[in-house]
Structures are given as C-alpha cells and as structure tokens.
XYZ file of C-alpha atoms in Angstrom:
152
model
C 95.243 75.859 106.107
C 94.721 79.557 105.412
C 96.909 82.835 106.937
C 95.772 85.204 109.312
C 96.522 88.153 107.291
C 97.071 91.360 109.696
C 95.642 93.653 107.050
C 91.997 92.080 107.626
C 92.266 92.015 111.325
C 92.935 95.531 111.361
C 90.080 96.017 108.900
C 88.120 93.885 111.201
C 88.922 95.780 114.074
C 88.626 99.314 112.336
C 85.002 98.319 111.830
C 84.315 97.137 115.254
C 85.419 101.054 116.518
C 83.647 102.511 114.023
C 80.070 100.320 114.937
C 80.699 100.936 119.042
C 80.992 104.748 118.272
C 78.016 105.161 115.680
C 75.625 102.549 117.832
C 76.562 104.328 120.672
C 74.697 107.245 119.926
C 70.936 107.300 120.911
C 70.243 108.862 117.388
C 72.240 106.251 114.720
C 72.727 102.547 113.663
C 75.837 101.059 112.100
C 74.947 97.964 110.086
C 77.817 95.945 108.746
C 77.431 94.867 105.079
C 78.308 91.132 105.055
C 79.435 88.819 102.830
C 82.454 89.606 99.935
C 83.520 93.642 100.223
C 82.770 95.604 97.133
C 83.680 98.464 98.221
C 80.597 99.342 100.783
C 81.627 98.332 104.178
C 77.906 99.161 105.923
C 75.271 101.333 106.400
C 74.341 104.077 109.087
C 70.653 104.503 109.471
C 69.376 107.971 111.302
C 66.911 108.153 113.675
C 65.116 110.933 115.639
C 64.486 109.737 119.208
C 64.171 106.237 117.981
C 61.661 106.784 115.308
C 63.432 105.778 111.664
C 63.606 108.872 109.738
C 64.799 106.936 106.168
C 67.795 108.769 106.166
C 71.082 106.235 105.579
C 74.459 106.796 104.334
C 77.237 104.011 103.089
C 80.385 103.918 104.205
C 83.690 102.942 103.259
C 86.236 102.214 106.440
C 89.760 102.142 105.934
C 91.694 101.520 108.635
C 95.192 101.974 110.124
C 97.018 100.272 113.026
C 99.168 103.524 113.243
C 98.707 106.779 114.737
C 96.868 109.339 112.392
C 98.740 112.793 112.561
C 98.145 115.552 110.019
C 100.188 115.730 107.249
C 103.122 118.104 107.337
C 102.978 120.283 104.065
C 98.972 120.515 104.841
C 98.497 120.464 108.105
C 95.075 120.557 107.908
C 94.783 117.783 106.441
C 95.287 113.720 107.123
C 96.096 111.166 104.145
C 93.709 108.564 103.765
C 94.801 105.141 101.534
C 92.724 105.350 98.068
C 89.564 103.743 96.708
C 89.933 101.439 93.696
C 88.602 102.312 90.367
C 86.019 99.408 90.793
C 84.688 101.282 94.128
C 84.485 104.440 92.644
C 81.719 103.846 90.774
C 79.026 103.960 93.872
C 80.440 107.616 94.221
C 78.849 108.914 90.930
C 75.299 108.687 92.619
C 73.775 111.220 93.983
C 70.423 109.571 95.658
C 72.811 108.387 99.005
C 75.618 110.073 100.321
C 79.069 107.912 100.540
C 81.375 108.522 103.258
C 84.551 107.054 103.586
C 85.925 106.811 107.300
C 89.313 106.312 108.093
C 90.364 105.016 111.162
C 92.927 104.453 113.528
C 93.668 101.261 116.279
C 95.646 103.221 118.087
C 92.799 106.007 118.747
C 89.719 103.958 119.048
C 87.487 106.395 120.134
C 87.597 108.185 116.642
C 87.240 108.946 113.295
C 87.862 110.783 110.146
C 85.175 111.183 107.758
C 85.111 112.618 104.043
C 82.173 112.485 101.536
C 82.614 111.421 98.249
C 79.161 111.950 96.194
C 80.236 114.064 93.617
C 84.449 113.940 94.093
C 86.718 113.486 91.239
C 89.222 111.217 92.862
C 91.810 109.379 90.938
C 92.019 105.338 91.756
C 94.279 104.511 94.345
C 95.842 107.819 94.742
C 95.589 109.400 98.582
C 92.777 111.411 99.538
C 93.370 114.200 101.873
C 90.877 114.280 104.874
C 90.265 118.118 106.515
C 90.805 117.519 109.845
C 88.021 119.246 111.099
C 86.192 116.245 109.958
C 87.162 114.467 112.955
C 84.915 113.244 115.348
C 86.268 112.086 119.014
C 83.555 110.438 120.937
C 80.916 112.621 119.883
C 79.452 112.233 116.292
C 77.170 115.032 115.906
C 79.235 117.038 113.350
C 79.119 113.569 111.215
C 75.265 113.445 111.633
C 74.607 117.287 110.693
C 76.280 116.252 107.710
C 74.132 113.002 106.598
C 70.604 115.244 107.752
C 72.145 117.973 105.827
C 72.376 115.766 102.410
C 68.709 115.091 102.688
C 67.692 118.798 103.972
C 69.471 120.339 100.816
C-alpha cells in the first residue's frame, strides 16, 4: 500500500486555490493539466465577456503550507522553490507566456506570480518573486499581464 506524501497534498491543494481564484473571475479559466507533471501544472484561457479571445498562458504552481513573508535582505521580494533543469526548457519559448505561481495554504485567497519567457534562471536555485506581483482576491494585475504578452 502506497504513502500519503504531504508534499502532494499540499501541491494538490495549492492548485485547488489557485483554480477557485482564476475560475472565479468572469473573464478567465484555469484548466488543470492531468496526468504525470512535467513541469506544466495547467492552463489559463482569457476571455472577454465570455467570448474566447485565444489568449492562454501555462503555469507552474508551487506551493507552500507556510506563511509567505518577504524576504528580509530584499524586502521586496518573496523566495519561490526552483524549477528543475528538465522544466526549464518550456521557458525558452516565446509563442506562450509561462508563469510560475507560488502559493501559500495558509493565505488561500492569493498568489504570487512571476513570468519566465525569456529568464535566465539557474536549476533549482530560488527565484525571487517582486511582491507587487501579488494578487489578493482580485486578479486583474495578473490578466493585464497575459493580454499584455499578446498586445506587445
């Protein structure tokens, strides 16, 4: 008989906020990416009042069953675990933006977010997360920035 491992129920449950708060909004769609996890967790598909505009972005969600406080050299910034080399990889397109989202249990009713089309990020190391990419309940400064890839 297999473990419960608290790492995926966390994971699990980091997803689950991160769906309720996207699907929420009248404007956006969280769709879960099943099966094994390569590194793409799901998809958010844009929509302008309920008409599919094609615009979609992946995302990565790591999450934390601690509280997320900003980091106290850079205060304006959070730490966010790294991506693995393997995962990378999607990052060096430039077609679809990538956003990774990090997440807390503690705070369900947010998120950090942190594109990375276009970053050099070593493997595994931290990435630092501005904190003004946080959104609380309201999303819109996570949407400008998914229209704004495909306005540019």
């Amino acid at each position: 008989m297999g473990v419960k491992v608290k790492s995926h129920d966390v994971e699990k449950r980091g997803k689950n906020y991160f769906q309720v708060l996207i699907d929420n909004n009248d404007d956006t769609l969280f769709r879960e990416l099943s099966g094994r996890d390569y590194g793409i967790d799901g998809i958010v598909e844009v929509f302008d009042k309920g008409i599919p505009t094609g615009k979609i972005c992946y995302v990565q969600i790591k999450s934390t069953d601690i509280q997320i406080v900003p980091l106290k050299t850079f205060s304006d910034f959070v730490s966010c675990p790294g991506i693995s080399e393997s995962n990378l990889s999607y990052c060096k397109q430039d077609k679809i933006p990538i956003y990774l989202i990090y997440n807390s249990l503690k705070d369900k009713n947010s998120f950090y977010y942190y594109k990375l089309n276009g970053k050099e990020i070593i493997p595994d190391s931290r990435i630092r997360v501005p904190i003004v990419n946080r959104c609380e309940d309201d999303i819109t400064s996570f949407l400008y920035e998914i229209n704004s890839f495909y306005n540019d």
